[in-house]
XYZ file of C-alpha atoms in Angstrom:
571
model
C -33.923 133.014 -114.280
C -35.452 136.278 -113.701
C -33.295 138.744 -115.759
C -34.743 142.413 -114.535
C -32.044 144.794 -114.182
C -32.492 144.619 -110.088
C -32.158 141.104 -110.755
C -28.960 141.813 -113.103
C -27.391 144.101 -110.280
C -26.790 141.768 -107.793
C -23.875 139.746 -106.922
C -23.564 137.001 -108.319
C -24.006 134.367 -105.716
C -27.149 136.593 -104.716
C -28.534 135.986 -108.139
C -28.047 131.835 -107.842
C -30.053 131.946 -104.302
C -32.919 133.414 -106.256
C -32.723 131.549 -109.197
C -32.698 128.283 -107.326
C -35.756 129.815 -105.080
C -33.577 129.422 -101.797
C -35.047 133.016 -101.310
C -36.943 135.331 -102.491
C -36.356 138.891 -103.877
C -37.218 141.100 -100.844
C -35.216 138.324 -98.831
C -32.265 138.747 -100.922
C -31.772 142.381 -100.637
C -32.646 142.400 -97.127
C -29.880 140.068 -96.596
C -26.995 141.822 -99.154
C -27.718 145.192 -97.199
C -27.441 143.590 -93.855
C -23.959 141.869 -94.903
C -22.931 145.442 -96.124
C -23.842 147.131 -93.311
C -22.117 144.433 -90.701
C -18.940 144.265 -93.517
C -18.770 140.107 -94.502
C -19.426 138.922 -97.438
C -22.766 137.545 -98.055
C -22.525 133.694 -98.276
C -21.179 134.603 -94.697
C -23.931 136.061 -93.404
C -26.618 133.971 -94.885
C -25.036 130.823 -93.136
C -24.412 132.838 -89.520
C -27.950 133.594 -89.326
C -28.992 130.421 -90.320
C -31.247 131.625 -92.990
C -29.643 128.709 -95.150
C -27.809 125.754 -94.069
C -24.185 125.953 -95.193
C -23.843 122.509 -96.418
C -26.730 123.210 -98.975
C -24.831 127.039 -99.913
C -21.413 125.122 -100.411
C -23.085 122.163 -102.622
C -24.958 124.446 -104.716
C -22.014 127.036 -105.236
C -19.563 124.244 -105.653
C -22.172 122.643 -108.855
C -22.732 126.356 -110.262
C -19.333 127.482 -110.381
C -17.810 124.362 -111.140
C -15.260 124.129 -108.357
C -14.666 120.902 -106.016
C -16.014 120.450 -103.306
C -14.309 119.917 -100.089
C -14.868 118.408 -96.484
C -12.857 120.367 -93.638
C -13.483 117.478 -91.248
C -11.327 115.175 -93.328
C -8.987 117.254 -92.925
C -5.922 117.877 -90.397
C -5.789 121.141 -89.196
C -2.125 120.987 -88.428
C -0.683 120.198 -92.146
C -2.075 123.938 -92.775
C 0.692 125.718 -94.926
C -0.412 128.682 -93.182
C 3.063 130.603 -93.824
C 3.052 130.395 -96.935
C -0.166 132.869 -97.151
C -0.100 136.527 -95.866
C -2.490 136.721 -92.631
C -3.900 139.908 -93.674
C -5.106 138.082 -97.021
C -6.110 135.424 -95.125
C -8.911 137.060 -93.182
C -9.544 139.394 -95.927
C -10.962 137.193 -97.956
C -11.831 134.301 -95.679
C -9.535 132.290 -97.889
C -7.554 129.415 -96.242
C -4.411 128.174 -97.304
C -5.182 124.009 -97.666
C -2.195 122.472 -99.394
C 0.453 123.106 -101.760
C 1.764 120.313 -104.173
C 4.961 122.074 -105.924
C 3.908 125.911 -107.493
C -0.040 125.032 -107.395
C -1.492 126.103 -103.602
C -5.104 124.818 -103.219
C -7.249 127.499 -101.141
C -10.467 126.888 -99.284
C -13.160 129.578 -99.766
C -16.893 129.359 -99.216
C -17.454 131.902 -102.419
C -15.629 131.191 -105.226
C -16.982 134.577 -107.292
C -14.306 136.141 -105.515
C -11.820 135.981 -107.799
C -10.375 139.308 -106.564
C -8.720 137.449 -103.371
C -7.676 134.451 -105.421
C -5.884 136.855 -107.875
C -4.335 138.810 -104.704
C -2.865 135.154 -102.506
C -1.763 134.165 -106.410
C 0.087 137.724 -106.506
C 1.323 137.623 -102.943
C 2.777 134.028 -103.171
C 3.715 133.741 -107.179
C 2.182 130.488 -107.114
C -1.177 128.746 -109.553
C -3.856 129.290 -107.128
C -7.014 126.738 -106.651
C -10.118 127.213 -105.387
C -12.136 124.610 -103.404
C -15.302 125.353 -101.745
C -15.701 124.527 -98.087
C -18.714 125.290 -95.466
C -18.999 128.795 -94.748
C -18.841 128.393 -90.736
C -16.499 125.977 -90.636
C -13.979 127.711 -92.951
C -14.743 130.807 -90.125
C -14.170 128.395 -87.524
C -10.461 127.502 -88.870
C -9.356 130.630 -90.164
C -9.850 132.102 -87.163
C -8.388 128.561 -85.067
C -4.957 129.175 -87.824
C -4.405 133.329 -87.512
C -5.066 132.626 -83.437
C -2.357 129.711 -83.453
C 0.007 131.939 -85.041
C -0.327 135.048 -84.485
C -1.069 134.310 -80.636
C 1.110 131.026 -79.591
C 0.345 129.536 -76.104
C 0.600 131.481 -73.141
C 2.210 128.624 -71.597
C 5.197 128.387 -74.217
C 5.726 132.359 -73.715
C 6.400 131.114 -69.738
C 8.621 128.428 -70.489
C 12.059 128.186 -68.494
C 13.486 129.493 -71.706
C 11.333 132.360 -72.023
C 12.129 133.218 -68.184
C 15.981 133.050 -68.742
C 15.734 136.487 -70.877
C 13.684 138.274 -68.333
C 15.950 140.283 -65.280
C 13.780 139.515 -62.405
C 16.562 139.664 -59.535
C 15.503 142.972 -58.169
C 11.525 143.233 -59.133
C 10.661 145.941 -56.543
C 13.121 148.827 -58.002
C 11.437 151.612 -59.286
C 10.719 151.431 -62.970
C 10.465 154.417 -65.446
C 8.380 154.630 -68.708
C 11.621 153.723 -70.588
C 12.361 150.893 -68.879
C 9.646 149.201 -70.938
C 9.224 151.732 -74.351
C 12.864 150.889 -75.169
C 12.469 147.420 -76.994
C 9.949 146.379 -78.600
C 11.316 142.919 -78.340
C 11.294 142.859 -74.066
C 10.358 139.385 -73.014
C 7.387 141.165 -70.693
C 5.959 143.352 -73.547
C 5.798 140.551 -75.822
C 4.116 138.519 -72.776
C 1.728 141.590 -72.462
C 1.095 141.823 -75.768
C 0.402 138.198 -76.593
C -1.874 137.914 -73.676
C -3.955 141.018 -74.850
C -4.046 139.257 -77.850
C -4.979 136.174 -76.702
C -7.921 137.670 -75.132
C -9.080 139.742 -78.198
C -9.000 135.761 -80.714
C -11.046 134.705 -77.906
C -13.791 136.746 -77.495
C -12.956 137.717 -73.949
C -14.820 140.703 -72.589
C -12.514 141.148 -69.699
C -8.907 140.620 -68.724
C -7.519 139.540 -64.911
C -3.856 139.802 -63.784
C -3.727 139.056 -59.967
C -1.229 139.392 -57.757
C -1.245 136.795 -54.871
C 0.834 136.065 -51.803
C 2.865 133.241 -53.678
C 1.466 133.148 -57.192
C 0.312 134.849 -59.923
C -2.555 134.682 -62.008
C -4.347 135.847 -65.667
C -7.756 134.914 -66.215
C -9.577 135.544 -68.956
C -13.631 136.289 -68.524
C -15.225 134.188 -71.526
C -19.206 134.286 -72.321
C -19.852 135.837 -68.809
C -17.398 133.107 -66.957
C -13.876 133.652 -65.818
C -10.933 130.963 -66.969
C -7.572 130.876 -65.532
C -5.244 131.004 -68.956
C -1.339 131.673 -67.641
C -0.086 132.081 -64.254
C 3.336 134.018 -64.452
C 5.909 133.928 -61.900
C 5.010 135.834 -58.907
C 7.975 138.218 -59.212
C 7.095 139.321 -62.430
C 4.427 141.001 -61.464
C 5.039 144.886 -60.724
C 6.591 144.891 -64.087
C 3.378 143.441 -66.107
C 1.476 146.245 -63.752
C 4.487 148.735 -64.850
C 3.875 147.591 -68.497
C 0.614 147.753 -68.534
C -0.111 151.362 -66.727
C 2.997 153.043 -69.669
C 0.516 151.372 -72.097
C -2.703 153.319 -70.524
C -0.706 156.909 -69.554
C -0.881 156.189 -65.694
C 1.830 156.853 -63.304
C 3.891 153.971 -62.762
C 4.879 155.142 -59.632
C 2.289 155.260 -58.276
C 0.962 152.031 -56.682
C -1.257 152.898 -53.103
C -4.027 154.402 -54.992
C -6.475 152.917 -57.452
C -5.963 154.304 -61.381
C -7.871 154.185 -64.392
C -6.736 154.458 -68.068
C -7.278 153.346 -71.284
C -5.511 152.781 -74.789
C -6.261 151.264 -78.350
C -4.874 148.408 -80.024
C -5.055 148.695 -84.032
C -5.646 145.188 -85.249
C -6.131 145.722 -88.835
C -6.648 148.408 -90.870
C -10.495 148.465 -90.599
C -10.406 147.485 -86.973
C -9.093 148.586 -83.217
C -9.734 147.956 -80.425
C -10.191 150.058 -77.128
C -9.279 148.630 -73.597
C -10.121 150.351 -70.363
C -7.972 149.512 -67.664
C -8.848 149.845 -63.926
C -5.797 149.053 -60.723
C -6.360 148.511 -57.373
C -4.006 148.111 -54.609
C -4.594 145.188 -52.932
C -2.110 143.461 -50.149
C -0.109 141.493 -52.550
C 0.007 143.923 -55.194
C -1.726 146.142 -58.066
C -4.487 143.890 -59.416
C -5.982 145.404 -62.664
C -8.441 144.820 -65.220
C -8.751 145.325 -68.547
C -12.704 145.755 -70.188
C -12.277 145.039 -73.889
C -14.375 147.493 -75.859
C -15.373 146.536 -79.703
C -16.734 149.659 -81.023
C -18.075 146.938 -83.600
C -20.414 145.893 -80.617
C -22.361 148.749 -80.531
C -23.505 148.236 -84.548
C -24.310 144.879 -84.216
C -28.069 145.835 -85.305
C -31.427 144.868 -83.437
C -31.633 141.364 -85.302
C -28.448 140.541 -82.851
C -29.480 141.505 -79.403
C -31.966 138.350 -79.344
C -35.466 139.709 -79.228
C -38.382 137.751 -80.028
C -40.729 138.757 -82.584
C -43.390 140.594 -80.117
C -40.215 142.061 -77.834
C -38.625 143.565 -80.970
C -42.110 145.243 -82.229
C -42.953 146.600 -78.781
C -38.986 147.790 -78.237
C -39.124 149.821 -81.526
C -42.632 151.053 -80.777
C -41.108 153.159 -77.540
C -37.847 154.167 -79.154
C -39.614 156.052 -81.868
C -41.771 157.987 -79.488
C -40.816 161.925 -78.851
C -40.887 161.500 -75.364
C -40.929 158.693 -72.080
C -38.753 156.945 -70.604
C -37.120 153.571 -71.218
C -34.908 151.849 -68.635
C -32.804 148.827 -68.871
C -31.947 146.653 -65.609
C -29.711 143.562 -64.776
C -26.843 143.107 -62.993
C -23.741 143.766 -64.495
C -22.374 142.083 -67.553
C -25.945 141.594 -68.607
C -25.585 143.529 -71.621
C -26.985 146.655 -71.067
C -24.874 149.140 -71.966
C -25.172 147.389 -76.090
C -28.722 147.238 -75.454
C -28.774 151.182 -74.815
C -26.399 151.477 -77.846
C -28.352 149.696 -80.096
C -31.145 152.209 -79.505
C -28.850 154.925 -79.714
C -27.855 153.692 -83.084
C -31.430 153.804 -84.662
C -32.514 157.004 -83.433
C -28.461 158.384 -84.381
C -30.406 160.500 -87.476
C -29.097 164.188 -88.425
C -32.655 165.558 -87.093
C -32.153 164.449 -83.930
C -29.804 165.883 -81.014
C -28.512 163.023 -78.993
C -27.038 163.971 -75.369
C -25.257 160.470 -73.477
C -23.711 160.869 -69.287
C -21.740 158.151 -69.346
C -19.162 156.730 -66.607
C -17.069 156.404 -68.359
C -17.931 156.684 -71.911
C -17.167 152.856 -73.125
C -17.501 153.236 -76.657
C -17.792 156.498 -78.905
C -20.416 156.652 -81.531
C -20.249 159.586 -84.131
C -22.740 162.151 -84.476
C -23.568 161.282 -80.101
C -22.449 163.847 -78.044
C -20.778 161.901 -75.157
C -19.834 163.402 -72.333
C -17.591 161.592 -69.060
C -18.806 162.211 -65.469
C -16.270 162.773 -63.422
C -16.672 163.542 -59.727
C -13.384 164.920 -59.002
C -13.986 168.010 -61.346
C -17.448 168.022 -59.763
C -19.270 167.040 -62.967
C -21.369 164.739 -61.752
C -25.106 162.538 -63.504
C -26.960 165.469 -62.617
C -25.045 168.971 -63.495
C -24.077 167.348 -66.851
C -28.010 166.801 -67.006
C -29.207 170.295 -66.201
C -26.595 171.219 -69.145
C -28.059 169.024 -71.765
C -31.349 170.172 -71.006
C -30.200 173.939 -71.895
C -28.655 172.389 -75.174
C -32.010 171.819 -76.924
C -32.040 168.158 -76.794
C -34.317 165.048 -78.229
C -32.719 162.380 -76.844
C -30.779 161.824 -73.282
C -29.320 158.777 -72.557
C -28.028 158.479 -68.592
C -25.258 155.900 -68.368
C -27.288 155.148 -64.807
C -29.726 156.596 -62.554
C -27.515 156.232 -59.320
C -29.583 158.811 -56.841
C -32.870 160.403 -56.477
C -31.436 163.680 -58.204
C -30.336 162.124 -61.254
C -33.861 160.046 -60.967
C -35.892 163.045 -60.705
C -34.392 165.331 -63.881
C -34.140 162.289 -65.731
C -38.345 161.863 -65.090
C -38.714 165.843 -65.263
C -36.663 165.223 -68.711
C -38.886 162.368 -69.976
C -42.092 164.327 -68.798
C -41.146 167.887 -70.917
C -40.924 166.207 -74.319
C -37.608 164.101 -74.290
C -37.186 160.573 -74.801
C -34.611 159.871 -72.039
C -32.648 156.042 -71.831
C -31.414 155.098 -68.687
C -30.456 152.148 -66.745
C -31.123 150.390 -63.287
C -29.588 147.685 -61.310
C -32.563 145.601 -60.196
C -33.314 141.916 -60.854
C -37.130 142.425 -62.844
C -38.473 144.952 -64.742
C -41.519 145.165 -61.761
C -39.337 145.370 -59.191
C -37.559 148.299 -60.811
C -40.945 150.788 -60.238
C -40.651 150.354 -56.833
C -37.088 151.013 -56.475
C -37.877 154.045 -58.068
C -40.764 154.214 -55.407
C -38.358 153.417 -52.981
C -36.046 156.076 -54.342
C -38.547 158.692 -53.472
C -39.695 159.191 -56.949
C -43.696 159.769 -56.717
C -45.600 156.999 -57.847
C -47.856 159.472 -60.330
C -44.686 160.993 -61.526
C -43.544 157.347 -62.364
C -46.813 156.245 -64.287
C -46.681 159.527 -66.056
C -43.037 159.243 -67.251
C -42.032 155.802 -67.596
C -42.994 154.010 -70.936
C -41.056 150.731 -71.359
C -38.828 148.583 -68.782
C -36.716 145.968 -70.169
C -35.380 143.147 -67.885
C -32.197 141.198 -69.198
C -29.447 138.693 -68.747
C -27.183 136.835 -71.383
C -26.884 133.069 -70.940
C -24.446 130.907 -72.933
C -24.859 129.292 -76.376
C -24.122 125.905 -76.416
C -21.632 124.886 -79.002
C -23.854 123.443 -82.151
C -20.438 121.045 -83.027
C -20.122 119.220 -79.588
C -23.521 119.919 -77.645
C -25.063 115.916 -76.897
C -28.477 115.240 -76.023
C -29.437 114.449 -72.487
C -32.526 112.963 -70.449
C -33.837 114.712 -67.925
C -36.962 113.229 -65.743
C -40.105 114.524 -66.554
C -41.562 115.730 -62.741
C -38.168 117.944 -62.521
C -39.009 119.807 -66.035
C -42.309 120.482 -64.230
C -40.402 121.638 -61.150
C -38.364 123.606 -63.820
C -41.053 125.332 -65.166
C -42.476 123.504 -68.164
C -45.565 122.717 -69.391
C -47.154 119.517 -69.531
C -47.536 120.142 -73.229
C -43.839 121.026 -73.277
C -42.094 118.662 -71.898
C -43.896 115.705 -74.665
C -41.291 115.169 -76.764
C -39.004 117.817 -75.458
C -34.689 117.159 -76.685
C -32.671 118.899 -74.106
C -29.407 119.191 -74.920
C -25.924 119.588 -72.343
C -22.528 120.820 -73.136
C -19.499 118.524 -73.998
C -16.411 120.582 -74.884
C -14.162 120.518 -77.963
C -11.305 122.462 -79.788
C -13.858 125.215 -81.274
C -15.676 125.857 -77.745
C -15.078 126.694 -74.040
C -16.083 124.438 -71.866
C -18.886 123.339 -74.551
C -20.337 126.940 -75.041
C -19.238 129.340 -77.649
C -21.379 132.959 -77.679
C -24.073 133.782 -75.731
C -27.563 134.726 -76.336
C -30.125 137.470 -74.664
C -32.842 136.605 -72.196
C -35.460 139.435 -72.202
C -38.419 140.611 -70.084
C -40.085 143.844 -71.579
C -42.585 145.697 -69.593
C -44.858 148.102 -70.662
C -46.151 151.169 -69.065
C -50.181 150.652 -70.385
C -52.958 153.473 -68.271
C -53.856 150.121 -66.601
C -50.912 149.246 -64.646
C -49.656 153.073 -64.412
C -53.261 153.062 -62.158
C -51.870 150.065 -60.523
C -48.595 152.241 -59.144
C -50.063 155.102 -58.682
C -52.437 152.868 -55.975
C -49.339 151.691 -54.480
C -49.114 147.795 -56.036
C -45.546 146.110 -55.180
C -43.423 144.386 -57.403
C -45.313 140.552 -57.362
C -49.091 142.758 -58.196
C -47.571 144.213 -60.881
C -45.702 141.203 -62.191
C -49.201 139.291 -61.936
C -51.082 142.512 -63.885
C -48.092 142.786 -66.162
C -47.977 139.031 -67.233
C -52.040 138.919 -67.953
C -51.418 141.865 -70.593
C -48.742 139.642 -72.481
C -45.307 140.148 -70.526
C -42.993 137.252 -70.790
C -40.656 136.554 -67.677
C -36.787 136.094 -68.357
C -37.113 133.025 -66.986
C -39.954 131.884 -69.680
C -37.880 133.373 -72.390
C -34.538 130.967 -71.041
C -37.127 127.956 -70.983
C -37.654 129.077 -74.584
C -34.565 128.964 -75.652
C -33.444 125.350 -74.183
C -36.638 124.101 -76.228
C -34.384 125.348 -79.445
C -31.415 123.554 -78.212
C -29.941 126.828 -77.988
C -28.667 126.663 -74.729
C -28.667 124.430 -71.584
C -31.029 124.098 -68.700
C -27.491 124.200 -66.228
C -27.358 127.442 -67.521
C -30.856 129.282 -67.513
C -30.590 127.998 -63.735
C -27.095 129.624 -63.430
C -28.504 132.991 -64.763
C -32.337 133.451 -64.200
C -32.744 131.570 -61.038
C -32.186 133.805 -57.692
């Protein structure tokens, strides 16, 4: 084994991978300063981003350190002694409570150097602690399947006839104060309110519903881009969930013939909270509101993460390290834009540089950013909070969205004076977005002059690698669909099935890009007036891929389904 000192100063499980020439040096540091910067351990992050398979991690670690080795699939999930281990411990240090026979409690880990957290459960529960070394994803998988079972039971059991009995619901419509639902922390509908936000945060939702119907009641979470009924209260409790949930945010609770907007933070953990934005709106059966649920986590999530491919990420960083231009980002909503601007915003976020962001609202605050809120009824609008940037000796603006030709035309007077100015747009492509900018009344030379890089995007669903089956498709429809005849030879195609780990046999989702660059060629082509399909055609000979080429791309990897590049690329 190579003993250098910068072999010597690595962890240890570091040091195995490049003694067994898993990977190499540069690949080794690369990945420890990736798993530090995104805060897991490393064994973690080697097996999330697949850059070794976690079967051949746990085998080898299990053999070096001398610790069994253990199958999760043999085992039953619901013997877990899960109360016998602290939850905070638990996803501290990804170590799972497995089984306890009299004072010795086996523990499944995926790194067994980390003696620290066995030393810490041994501490917390005074019993001889064992380590056995499981899969690194499927150990994720369960811890976070056991904290989400326990920490967040069943929305159905919290509406159970028993549940019900403690709630006062004979005169719903009375007017509630703030300390009607601040005085107990124990109140059957903050607990519902609380589990449900909870609920939604285990599960990755990005979005919360409660809705207010004639007879019923409804709370749907929206999951990978897709809404999914999960509780449907009783229809008279619902002022008082609205009530709850507007003390939460600071609204007026009286209030209920006008829309409101608020937000509040949840603390989670000690190294983790997490902002929701809440928006009402009176509607005839009621206040319906929704809740955005804003990681700040999301916005670090690093380049590697957004989904590029190899050319996209080259030519993305090219334009984000020039000193001026313009780079716009277009989809419809939920495509993932505003992380994509964030992203940028996070590797340009240097002390040399003054960053400016109109945002509205500001979803998530990034230090060292000066963010500022538009807000029309103070009269600060996209464009006077642009005109004051640009007399605060700026480098970067970002513009949460160019809604009107005013906000258009500083932004392009911006990008054309020596700023780099990030923007986005709500068109389908990235050619169709110069001529709504065209259409806009934005002149055509001012466009070619200004505008560097477009990027087109939409985030379709990952199928779920434990339940996903194969399936046969004929070979003239994958023509029809868009592959090649060299494609479709030997093509797997893959569908979703469904199981405990998934929804509806997806689980995360995965970016679909179409990058556009601004070269003198098709800048002539604007300025002679070419309309979205000319430059598309020009566009695609110099090297752009379409969105729907890069979804085609990704059901060749098995990564996601064909059902679902249809659902999100075709028109």
């Amino acid at each position: 084994m190579d003993t250098s000192p910068q072999i010597q100063m690595m962890p240890s499980v570091a040091q195995l991978l490049v003694k067994e020439q898993l990977l190499d040096l540069e690949q080794t540091e690369t990945a420890i300063e990736r798993a530090n910067e995104n805060n897991i351990p490393l064994v973690f992050f080697i097996v999330e981003n697949e850059i070794i398979d976690a079967d051949i991690v746990a085998n080898l670690l299990a053999k070096d350190f001398g610790v069994p080795l253990f199958d999760l699939d043999c085992f039953d999930r619901e013997c877990l002694p899960l109360d016998i281990v602290n939850d905070r411990l638990i996803s501290k240090h990804k170590a799972l409570p497995l089984f306890a026979r009299g004072d010795h409690l086996f523990i499944a880990i995926a790194d067994p150097s980390n003696q620290i957290g066995l030393d810490e459960i041994k501490f917390q529960t005074g019993m001889s602690v064992h380590g056995v070394v499981v899969e690194a994803n499927k150990l994720n998988d369960w811890i976070k399947l056991a904290i989400s079972a326990k920490e967040s039971e069943s929305l159905d059991d919290f509406l159970s006839d028993t549940y019900l009995d403690e709630i006062d619901i004979s005169n719903d419509e009375k007017d509630l104060s703030e300390e009607d639902f601040e005085s107990a922390d124990d109140a059957p509908v903050v607990k519902f309110v609380f589990k449900v936000l909870l609920d939604a945060i285990h599960k990755s939702a990005s979005d919360i519903h409660f809705e207010p119907y004639e007879k019923t009641y409804r709370v749907r979470f929206r999951q990978d881009g897709v809404l999914h009924e999960v509780a449907a209260p009783p229809i008279t409790l619902a002022s008082r969930i609205a009530a709850r949930l507007k003390v939460m945010s600071r609204l007026d609770i009286s209030e209920r013939r006008i829309p409101q907007d608020g937000r509040f933070k949840m603390n989670i953990s000690r190294h983790q909270a997490i902002d929701f934005r809440l928006s009402t709106c009176p509607t005839v059966n009621g206040e319906k509101i929704v809740m955005r649920i804003l990681d700040p986590e999301g916005a670090k999530l690093g380049i590697q993460a957004l989904g590029f491919e190899e050319e996209q990420e080259k030519l993305f960083l090219k334009h984000i390290e020039q000193p001026q231009g313009m780079i716009l980002v277009t989809g419809p909503t939920g495509s993932g834009k505003t992380v994509t601007l964030y992203t940028a915003l996070n590797l340009l976020n240097v002390t040399e540089r003054n960053i400016s962001t109109a945002e509205d609202p500001v979803e998530i605050k990034l230090n060292g950013v000066n963010q500022v809120n538009i807000n029309i009824k103070t009269g600060l609008t996209f464009p006077k909070a642009l005109r004051s940037f640009l007399r605060q000796d700026p480098d970067i603006i970002m513009i949460g969205e160019m809604r009107d030709l005013e906000t258009a035309e500083i932004g392009i007077k911006a990008a054309q004076t020596g700023h780099m100015v990030l923007s986005t747009l709500h068109t389908n492509s990235a050619p169709e977005t110069l001529t709504r900018l065209v259409n806009m009344g934005i002149p055509a030379y001012n466009i070619a002059s200004s505008v560097s890089l477009i990027i087109a995007q939409r985030l379709a669903r990952r199928l779920c690698k434990k339940c996903k089956t194969k399936t046969k498709i004929p070979r003239e429809e994958l023509l029809l669909e868009g592959f090649s005849e060299e494609d479709v030879d030997d093509l797997v195609i893959y569908k979703p099935k469904g199981c405990a780990t998934c929804t509806g046999g997806y689980k995360g989702r995965v970016g679909l890009f179409e990058l556009l660059e601004v070269t003198k060629d098709l800048g002539d082509l604007i300025m002679e007036g070419g309309g979205a399909l000319e430059i598309a055609k020009h566009a695609e000979k110099e090297g752009m891929q379409s969105i729907r080429k890069t979804g085609l791309k990704q059901i060749m990897l098995g990564v996601t389904s064909l059902e679902e590049i249809n659902r999100v690329t075709k028109d």
